[in-house]
Short mmCIF file of C-alpha atoms and ligand atoms in Angstrom, two decimals:
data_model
loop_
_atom_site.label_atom_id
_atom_site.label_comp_id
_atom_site.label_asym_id
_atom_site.label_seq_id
_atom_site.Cartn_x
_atom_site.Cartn_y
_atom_site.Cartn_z
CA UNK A 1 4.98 10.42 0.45
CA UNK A 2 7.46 11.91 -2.20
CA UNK A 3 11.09 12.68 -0.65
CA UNK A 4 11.84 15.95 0.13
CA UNK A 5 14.57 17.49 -1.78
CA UNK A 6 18.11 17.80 -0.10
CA UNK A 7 19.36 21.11 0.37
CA UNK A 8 23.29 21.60 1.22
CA UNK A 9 23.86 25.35 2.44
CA UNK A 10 27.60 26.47 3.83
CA UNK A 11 27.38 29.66 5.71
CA UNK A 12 30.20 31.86 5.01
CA UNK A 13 31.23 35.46 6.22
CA UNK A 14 33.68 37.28 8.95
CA UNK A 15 34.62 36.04 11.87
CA UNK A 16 32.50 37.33 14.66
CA UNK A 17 29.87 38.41 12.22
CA UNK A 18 27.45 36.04 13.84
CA UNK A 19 27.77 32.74 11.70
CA UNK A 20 27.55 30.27 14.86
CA UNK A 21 24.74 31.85 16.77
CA UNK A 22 22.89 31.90 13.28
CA UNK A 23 23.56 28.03 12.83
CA UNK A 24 22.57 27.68 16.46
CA UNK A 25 18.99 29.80 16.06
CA UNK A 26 18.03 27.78 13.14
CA UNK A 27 18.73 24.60 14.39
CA UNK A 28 17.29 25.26 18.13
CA UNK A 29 14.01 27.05 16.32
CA UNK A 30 13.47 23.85 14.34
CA UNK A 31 13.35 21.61 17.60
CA UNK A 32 17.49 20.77 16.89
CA UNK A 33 19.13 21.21 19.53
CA UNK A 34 19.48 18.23 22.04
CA UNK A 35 16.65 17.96 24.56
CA UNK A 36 19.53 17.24 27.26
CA UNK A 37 21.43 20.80 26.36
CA UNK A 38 18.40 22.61 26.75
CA UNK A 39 17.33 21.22 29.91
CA UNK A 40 20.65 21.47 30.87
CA UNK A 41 20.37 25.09 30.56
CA UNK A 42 17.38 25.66 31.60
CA UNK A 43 18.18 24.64 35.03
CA UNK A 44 21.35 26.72 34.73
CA UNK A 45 19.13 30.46 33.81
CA UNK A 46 16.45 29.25 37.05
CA UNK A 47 19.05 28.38 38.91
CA UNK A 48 20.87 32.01 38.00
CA UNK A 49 17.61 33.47 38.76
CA UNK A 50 16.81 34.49 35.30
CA UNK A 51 12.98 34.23 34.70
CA UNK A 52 12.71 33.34 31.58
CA UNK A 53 14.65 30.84 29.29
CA UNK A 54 15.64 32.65 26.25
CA UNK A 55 17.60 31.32 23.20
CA UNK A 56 20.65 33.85 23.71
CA UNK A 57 21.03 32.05 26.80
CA UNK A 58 21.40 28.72 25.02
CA UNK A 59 24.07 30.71 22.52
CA UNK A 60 25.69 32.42 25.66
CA UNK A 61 26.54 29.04 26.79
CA UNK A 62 27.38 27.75 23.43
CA UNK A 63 30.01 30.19 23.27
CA UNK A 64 31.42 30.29 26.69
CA UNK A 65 32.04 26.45 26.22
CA UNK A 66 33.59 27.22 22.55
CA UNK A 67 35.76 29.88 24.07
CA UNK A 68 36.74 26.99 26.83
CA UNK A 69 37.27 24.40 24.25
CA UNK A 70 34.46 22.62 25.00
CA UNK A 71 33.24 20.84 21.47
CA UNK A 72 29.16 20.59 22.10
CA UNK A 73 28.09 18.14 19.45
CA UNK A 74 26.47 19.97 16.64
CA UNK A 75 27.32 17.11 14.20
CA UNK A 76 23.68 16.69 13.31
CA UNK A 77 23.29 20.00 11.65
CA UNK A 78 20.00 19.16 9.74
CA UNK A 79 17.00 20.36 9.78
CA UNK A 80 13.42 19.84 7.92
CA UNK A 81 11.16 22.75 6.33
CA UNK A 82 8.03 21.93 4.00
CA UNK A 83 10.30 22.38 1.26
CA UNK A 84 13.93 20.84 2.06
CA UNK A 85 15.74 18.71 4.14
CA UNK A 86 18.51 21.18 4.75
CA UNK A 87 21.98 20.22 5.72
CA UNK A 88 24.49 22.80 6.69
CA UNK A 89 27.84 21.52 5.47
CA UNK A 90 30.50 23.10 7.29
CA UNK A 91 30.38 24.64 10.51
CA UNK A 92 31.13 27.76 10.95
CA UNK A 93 34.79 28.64 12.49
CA UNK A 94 36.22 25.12 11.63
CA UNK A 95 39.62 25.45 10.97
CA UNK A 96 39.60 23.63 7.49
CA UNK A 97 36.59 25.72 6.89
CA UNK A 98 37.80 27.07 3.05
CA UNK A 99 40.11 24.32 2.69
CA UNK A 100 36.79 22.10 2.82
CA UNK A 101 35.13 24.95 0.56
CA UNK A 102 37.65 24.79 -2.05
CA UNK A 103 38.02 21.12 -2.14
CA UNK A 104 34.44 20.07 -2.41
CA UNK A 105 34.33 17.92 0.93
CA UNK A 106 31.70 20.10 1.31
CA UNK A 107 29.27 20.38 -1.84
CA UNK A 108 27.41 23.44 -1.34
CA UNK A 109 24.33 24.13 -3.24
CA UNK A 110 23.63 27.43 -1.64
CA UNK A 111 25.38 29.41 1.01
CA UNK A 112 24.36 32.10 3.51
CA UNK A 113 26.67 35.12 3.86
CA UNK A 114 26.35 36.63 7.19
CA UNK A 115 27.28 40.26 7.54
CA UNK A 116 27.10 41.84 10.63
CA UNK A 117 25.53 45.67 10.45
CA UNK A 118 26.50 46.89 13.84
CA UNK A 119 28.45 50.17 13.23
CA UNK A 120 32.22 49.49 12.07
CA UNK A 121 31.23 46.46 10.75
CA UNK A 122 29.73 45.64 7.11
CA UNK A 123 31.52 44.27 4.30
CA UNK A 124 35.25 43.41 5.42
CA UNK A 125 37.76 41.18 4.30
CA UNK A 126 36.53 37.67 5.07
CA UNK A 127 33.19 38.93 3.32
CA UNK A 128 35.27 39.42 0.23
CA UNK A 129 37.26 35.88 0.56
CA UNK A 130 34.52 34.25 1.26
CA UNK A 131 32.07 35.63 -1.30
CA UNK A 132 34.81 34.74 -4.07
CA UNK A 133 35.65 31.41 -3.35
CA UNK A 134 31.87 31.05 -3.20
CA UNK A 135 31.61 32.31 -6.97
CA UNK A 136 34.95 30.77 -7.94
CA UNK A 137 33.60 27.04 -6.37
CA UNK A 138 30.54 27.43 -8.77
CA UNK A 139 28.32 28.36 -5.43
CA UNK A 140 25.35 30.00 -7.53
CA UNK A 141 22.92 30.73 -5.11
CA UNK A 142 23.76 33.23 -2.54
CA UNK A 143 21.73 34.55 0.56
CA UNK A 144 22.77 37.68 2.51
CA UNK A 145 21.54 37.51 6.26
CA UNK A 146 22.45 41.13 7.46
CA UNK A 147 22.74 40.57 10.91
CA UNK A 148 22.81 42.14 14.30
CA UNK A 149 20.09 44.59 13.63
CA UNK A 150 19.41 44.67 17.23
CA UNK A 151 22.79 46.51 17.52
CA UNK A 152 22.93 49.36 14.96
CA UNK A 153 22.69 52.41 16.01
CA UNK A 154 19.92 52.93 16.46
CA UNK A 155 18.73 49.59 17.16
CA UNK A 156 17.01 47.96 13.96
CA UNK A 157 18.37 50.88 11.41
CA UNK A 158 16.61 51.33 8.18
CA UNK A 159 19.37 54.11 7.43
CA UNK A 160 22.36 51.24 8.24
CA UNK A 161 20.62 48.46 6.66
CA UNK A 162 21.13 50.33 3.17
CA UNK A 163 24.30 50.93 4.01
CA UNK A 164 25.11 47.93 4.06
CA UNK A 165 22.91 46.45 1.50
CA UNK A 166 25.29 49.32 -0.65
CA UNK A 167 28.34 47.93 0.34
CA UNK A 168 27.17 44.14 -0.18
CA UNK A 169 26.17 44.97 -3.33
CA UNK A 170 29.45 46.60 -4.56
CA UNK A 171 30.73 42.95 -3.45
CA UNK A 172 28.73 40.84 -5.32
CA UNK A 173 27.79 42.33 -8.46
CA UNK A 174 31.35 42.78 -10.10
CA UNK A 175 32.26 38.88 -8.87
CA UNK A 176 28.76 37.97 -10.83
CA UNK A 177 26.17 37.01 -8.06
CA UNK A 178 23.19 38.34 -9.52
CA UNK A 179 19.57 38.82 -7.66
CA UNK A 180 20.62 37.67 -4.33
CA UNK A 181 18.14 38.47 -1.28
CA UNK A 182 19.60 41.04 1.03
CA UNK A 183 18.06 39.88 4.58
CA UNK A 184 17.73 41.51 7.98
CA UNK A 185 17.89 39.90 10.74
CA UNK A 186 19.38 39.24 14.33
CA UNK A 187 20.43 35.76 14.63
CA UNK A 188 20.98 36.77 18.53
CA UNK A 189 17.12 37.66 19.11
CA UNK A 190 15.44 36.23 16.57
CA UNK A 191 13.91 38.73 14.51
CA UNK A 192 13.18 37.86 10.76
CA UNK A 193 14.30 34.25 11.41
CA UNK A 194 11.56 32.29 10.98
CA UNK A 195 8.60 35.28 11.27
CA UNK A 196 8.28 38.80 10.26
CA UNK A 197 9.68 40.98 13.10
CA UNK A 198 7.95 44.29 14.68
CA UNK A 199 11.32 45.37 15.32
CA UNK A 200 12.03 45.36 11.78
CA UNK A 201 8.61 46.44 10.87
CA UNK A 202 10.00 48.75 7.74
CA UNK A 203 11.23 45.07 6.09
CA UNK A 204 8.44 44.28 3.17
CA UNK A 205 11.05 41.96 1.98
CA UNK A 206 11.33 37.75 3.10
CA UNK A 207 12.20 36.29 6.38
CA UNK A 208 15.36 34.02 6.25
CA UNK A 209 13.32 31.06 6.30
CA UNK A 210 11.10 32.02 3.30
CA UNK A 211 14.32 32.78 1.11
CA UNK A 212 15.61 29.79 2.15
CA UNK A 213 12.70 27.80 1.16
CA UNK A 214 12.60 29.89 -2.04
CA UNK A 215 16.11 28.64 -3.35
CA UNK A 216 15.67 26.17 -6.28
CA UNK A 217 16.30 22.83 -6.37
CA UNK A 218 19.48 21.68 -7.25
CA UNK A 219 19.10 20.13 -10.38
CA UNK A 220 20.76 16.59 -11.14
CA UNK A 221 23.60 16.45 -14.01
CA UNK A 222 21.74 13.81 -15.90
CA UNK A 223 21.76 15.34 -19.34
CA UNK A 224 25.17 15.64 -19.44
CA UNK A 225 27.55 12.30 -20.81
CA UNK A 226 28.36 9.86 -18.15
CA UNK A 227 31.47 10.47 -15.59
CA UNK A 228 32.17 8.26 -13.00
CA UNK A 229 35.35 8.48 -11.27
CA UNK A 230 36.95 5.22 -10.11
CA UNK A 231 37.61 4.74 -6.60
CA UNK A 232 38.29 1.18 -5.93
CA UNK A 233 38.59 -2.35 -8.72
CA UNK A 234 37.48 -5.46 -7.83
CA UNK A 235 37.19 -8.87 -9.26
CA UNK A 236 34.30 -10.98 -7.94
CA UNK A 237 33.97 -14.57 -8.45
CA UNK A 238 30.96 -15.52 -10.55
CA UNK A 239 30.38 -11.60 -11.89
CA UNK A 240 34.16 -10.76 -12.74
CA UNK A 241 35.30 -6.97 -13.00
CA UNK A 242 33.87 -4.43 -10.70
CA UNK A 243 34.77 -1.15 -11.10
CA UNK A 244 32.77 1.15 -8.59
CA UNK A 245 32.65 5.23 -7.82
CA UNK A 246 30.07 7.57 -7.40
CA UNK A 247 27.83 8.77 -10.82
CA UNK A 248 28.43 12.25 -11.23
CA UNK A 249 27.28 13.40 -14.21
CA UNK A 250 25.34 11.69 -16.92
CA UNK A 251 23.46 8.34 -16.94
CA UNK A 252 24.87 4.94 -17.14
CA UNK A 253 22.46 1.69 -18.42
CA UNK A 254 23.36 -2.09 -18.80
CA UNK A 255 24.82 -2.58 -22.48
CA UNK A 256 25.97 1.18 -22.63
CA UNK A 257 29.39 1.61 -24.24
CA UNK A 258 31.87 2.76 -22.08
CA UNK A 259 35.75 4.08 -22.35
CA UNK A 260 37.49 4.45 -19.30
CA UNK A 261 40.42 7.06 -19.64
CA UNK A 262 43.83 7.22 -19.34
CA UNK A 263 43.59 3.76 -19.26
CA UNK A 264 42.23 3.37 -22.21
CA UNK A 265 39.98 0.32 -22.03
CA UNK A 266 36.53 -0.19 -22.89
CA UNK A 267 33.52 -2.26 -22.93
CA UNK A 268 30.12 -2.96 -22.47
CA UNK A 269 28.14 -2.63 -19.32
CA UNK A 270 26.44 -6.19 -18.18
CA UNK A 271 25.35 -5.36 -14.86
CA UNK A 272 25.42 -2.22 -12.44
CA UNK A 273 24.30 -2.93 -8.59
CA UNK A 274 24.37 0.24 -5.53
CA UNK A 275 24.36 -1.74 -1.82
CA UNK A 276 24.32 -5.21 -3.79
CA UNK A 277 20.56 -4.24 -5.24
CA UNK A 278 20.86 -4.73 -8.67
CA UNK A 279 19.69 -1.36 -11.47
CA UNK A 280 18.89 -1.16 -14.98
CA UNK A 281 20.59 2.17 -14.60
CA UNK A 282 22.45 4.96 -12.57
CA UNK A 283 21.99 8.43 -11.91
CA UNK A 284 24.62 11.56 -10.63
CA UNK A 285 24.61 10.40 -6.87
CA UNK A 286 24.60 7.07 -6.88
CA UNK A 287 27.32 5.01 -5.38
CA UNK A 288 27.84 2.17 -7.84
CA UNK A 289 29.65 -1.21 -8.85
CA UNK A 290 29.70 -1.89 -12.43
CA UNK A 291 30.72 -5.03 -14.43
CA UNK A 292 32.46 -4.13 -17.78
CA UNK A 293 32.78 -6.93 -20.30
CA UNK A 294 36.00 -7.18 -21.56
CA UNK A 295 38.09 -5.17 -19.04
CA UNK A 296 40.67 -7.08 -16.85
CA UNK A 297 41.21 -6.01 -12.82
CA UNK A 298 44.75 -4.91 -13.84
CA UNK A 299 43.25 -2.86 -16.93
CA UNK A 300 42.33 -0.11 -14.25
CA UNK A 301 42.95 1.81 -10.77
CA UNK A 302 41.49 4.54 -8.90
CA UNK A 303 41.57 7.65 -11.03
CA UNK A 304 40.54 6.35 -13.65
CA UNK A 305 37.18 8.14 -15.54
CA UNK A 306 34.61 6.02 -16.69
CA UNK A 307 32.23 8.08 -19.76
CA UNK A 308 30.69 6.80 -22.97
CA UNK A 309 32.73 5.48 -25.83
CA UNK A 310 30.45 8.64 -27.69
CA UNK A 311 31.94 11.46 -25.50
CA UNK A 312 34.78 10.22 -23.44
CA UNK A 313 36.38 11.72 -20.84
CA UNK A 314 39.40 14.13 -21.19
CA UNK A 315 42.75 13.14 -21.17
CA UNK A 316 45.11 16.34 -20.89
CA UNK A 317 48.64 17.04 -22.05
CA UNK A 318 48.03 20.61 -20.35
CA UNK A 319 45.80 23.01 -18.34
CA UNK A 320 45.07 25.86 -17.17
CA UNK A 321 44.07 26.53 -13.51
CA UNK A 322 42.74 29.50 -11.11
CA UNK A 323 44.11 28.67 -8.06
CA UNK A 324 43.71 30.06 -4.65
CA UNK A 325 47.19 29.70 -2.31
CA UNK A 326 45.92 29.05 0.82
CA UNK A 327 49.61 28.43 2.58
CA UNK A 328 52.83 27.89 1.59
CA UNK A 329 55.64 28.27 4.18
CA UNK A 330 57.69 30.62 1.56
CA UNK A 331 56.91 31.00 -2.09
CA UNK A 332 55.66 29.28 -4.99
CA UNK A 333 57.84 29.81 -8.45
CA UNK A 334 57.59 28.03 -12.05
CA UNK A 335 58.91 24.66 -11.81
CA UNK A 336 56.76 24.02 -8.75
CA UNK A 337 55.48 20.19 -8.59
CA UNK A 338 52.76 19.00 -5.85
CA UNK A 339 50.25 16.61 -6.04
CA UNK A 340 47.10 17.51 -7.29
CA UNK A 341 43.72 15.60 -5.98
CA UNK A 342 41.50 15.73 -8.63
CA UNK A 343 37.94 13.56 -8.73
CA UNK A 344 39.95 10.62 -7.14
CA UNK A 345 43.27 10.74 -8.98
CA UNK A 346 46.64 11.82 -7.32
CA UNK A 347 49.20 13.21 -9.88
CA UNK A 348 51.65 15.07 -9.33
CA UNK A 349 51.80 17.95 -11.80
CA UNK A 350 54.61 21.02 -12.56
CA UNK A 351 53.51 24.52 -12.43
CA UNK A 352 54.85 25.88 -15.93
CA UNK A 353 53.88 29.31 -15.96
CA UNK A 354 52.73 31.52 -13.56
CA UNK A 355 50.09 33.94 -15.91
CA UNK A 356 48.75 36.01 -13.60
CA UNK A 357 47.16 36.91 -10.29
CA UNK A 358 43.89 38.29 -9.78
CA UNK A 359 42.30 40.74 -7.45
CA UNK A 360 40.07 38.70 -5.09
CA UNK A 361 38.02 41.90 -4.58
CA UNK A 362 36.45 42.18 -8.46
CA UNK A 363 38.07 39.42 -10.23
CA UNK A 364 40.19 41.80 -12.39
CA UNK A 365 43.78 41.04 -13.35
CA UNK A 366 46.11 42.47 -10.72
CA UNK A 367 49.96 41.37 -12.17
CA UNK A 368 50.51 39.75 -15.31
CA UNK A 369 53.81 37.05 -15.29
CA UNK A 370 54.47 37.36 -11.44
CA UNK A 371 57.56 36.05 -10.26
CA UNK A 372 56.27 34.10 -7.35
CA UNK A 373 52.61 33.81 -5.49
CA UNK A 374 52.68 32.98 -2.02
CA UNK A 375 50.08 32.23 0.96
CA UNK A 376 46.86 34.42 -0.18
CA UNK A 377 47.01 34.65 -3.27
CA UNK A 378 44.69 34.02 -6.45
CA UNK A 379 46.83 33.11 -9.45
CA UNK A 380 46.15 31.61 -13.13
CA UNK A 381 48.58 28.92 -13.81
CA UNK A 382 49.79 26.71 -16.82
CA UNK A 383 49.90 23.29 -15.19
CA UNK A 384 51.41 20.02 -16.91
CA UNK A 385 50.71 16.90 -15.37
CA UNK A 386 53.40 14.59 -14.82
CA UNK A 387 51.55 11.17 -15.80
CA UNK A 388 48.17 11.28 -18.15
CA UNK A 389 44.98 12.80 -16.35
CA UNK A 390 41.47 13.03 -16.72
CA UNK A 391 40.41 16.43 -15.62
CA UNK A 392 37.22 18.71 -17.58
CA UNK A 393 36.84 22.23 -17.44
CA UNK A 394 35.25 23.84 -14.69
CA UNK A 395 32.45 25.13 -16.49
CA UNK A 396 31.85 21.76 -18.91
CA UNK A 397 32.12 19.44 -15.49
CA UNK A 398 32.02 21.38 -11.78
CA UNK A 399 32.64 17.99 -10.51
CA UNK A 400 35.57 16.88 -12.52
CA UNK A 401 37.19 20.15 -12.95
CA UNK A 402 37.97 21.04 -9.44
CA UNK A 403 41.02 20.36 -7.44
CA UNK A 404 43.43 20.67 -3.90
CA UNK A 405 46.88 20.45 -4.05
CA UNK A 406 48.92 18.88 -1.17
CA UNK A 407 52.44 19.40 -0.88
CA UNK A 408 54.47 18.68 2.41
CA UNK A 409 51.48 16.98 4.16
CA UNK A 410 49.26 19.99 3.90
CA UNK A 411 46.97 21.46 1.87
CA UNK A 412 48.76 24.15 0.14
CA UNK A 413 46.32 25.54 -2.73
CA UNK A 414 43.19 24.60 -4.41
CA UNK A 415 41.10 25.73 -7.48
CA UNK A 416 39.73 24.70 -10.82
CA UNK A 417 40.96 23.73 -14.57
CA UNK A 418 39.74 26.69 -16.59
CA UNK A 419 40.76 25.64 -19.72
CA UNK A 420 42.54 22.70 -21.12
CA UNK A 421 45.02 20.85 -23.72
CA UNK A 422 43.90 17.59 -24.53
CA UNK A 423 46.27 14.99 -25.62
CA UNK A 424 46.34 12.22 -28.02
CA UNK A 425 45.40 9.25 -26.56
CA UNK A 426 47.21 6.37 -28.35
P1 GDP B 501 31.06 33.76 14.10
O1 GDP B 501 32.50 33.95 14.42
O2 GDP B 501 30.70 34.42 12.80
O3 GDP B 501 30.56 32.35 14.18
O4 GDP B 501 30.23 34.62 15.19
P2 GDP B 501 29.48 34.18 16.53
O5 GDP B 501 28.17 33.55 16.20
O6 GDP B 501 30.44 33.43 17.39
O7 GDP B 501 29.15 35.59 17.14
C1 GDP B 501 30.17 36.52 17.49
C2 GDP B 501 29.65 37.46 18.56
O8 GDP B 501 28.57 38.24 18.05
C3 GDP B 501 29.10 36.73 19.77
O9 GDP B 501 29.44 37.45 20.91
C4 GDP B 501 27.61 36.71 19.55
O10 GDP B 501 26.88 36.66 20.75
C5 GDP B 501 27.41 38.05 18.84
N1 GDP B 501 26.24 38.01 17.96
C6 GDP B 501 25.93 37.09 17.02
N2 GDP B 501 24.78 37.38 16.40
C7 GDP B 501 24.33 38.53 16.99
C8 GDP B 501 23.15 39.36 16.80
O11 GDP B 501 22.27 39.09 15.98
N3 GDP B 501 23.08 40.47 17.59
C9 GDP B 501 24.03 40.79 18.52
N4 GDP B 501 23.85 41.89 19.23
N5 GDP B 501 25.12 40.04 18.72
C10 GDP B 501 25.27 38.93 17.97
#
């Protein structure tokens, strides 16, 4: 039987706006949630003398132990369609939640956007955030689950479903999501989950679980030339150098010519092995060790790009970055130097010039040459790296061209190289 496609989805949105209990419905409708919570439960609601076992029990408990600091486990947040083995990435109300977002810990392929329409509610400032880091971390398929429809006034509103289908909208289109699926739904009862609702009997449109299905598959990076970051060098009796990192774009075949950069070294490839199986070749995914003819242990270290001699990877004297400040206990100024974690190179790297900041809400410029950004912020910056660095624009390489910076034992800002210098590489 063919392997089902992987699908990574982060759900995103406001706090309170339903994110958890959504998480929770999906993963209890799909048979997720651990026998022993449920029975657990159960017990608890005959006990209580309620007659029937309902899921909003189940999320009633969830968050009562949440709110106590009880962690249930919830590590295992897969679950199967026909389509997709779907993994949700990030949970929902995690404290490094964006941090995670921004730094790729978590690759999303798609995210859900929960907004909740119960009156007051709709689009609000964690909808914007979280939309735009979306966009701005290359997140290009979008799902909005417009949620507690049970609570609008009244209940199940046509009238304040396109309301808020407005207001989304007005989000998205200016930050360049484009033919996204505006769902409703209550993640709290059910409706339009899995199957069409009565309650929402006006909806023509998809249940959650059909746009889900619907997204497309992620496609792999092959056609693009060969990166693979190094993570680790070893020398092994009997096979020699063994560089090894994770494929992530391009292909990589015994007797390919390959540079790796800044070091500068190249060779041939004479073997390539993934959990000591040896491969003819490598695709974007693939955790590899790689024996380069020609290339000495000492040659390289982690942070080093592997690509072909044809297309190598960039060395930069320069670039430029969007960055998004996500704390800082005062301000940041030119002159600035943190580390930047980029692929799996630490540099540390000077902030030259502070261009501009930009208006999280549309993208659009909103102070040219600021003085200072601080915690919040969205800036383009002029960075210059203090020691040579492989890093690719954004749009050339998603992988390669996104960063955090660390400063102080924290992460203090994250983002992507827009654009780029290259330097001479001697
Ligand atoms: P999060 O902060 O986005 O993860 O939100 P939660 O899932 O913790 O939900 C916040 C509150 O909204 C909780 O009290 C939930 O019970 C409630 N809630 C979530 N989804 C729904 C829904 O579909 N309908 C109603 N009426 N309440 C909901």
């Amino acid at each position: 039987m063919a392997e089902l496609p992987h699908m990574n989805l982060v759900i995103i949105g406001h706090v309170d706006h339903g994110k958890s209990t959504f998480v929770g419905r999906l993963l209890f409708e799909h048979g997720e949630i651990p026998q022993h919570i449920i029975d657990e439960y159960k017990k608890e609601s005959e006990e209580k003398g309620k007659a029937t076992f309902e899921f909003a029990w189940v999320m009633d408990r969830f968050k009562e132990e949440r709110e106590r600091g009880v962690t249930i486990d919830l590590t295992h947040r897969k679950f199967q369609t026909d389509k997709y083995y779907f993994t949700i990435i990030d949970a929902p109300g995690h404290r490094d939640f964006v941090k995670n977002m921004i730094t790729g810990t978590s690759q999303a392929d798609a995210a859900v956007l929960v907004v909740s329409a119960r009156e007051g509610d709709g689009v609000m400032a964690q909808t914007r955030e979280h939309a735009f880091l979306a966009r701005t971390l290359g997140v290009s398929q979008l799902i909005v689950a417009v949620n507690k429809m049970d609570a609008t006034q009244p209940a199940y509103s046509e009238k304040r479903y396109n309301e808020v289908k407005e207001q989304v909208t007005k989000l998205l289109t200016p930050i360049g999501f484009k033919d996204v699926p505006i769902i409703p739904m209550s993640g709290y009862k059910g409706d339009n989950i899995m199957k069409n609702s009565a309650n929402l009997s006006w909806w023509k449109g998809p249940t959650i679980m059909e746009a889900l299905n619907n997204l497309k598959v992620p496609a792999k990076p092959t056609d693009k030339p060969l990166r693979i970051p190094v993570e680790d060098v070893y020398s092994i009796t009997g096979i020699g150098t063994v560089p090894v990192g994770r494929v992530e774009t391009g292909v990589i075949k015994i007797n390919d010519k390959v540079i790796f950069l800044p070091a500068n070294k190249s060779g041939e490839v004479k073997s390539i092995e993934e959990h000591h199986t040896a491969m003819q070749s490598a695709e974007p995914g693939d955790n590899i060790g790689f024996n380069v003819r020609g290339i000495a242990k000492n040659d390289l270290k982690r942070g080093d790009v592997c690509g072909p001699v044809s297309a190598p990877p960039t060395v930069v004297k320069s670039f430029t970055a969007q960055i998004v400040v996500l704390q800082h206990p005062s301000v940041i100024a030119a002159g600035y130097k943190p580390v930047f974690h980029v692929h799996t190179a630490q540099i540390a790297c000077r902030f030259e010039e502070i261009i501009k900041t930009i208006n999280p809400k549309d993208g659009t410029t909103l102070k040219e040459k600021p003085d200072f950004i601080k915690a919040g912020d969205i800036a383009v910056v002029k960075v210059i790296p203090d020691k040579p660095l492989v890093i690719e624009k954004v749009s050339e390489f998603p992988q390669l061209g996104r960063f955090a910076i660390r400063d102080m034992g924290m992460t203090v800002a994250a983002g992507q190289c827009i654009d780029l210098e290259k330097a001479t590489v001697a």
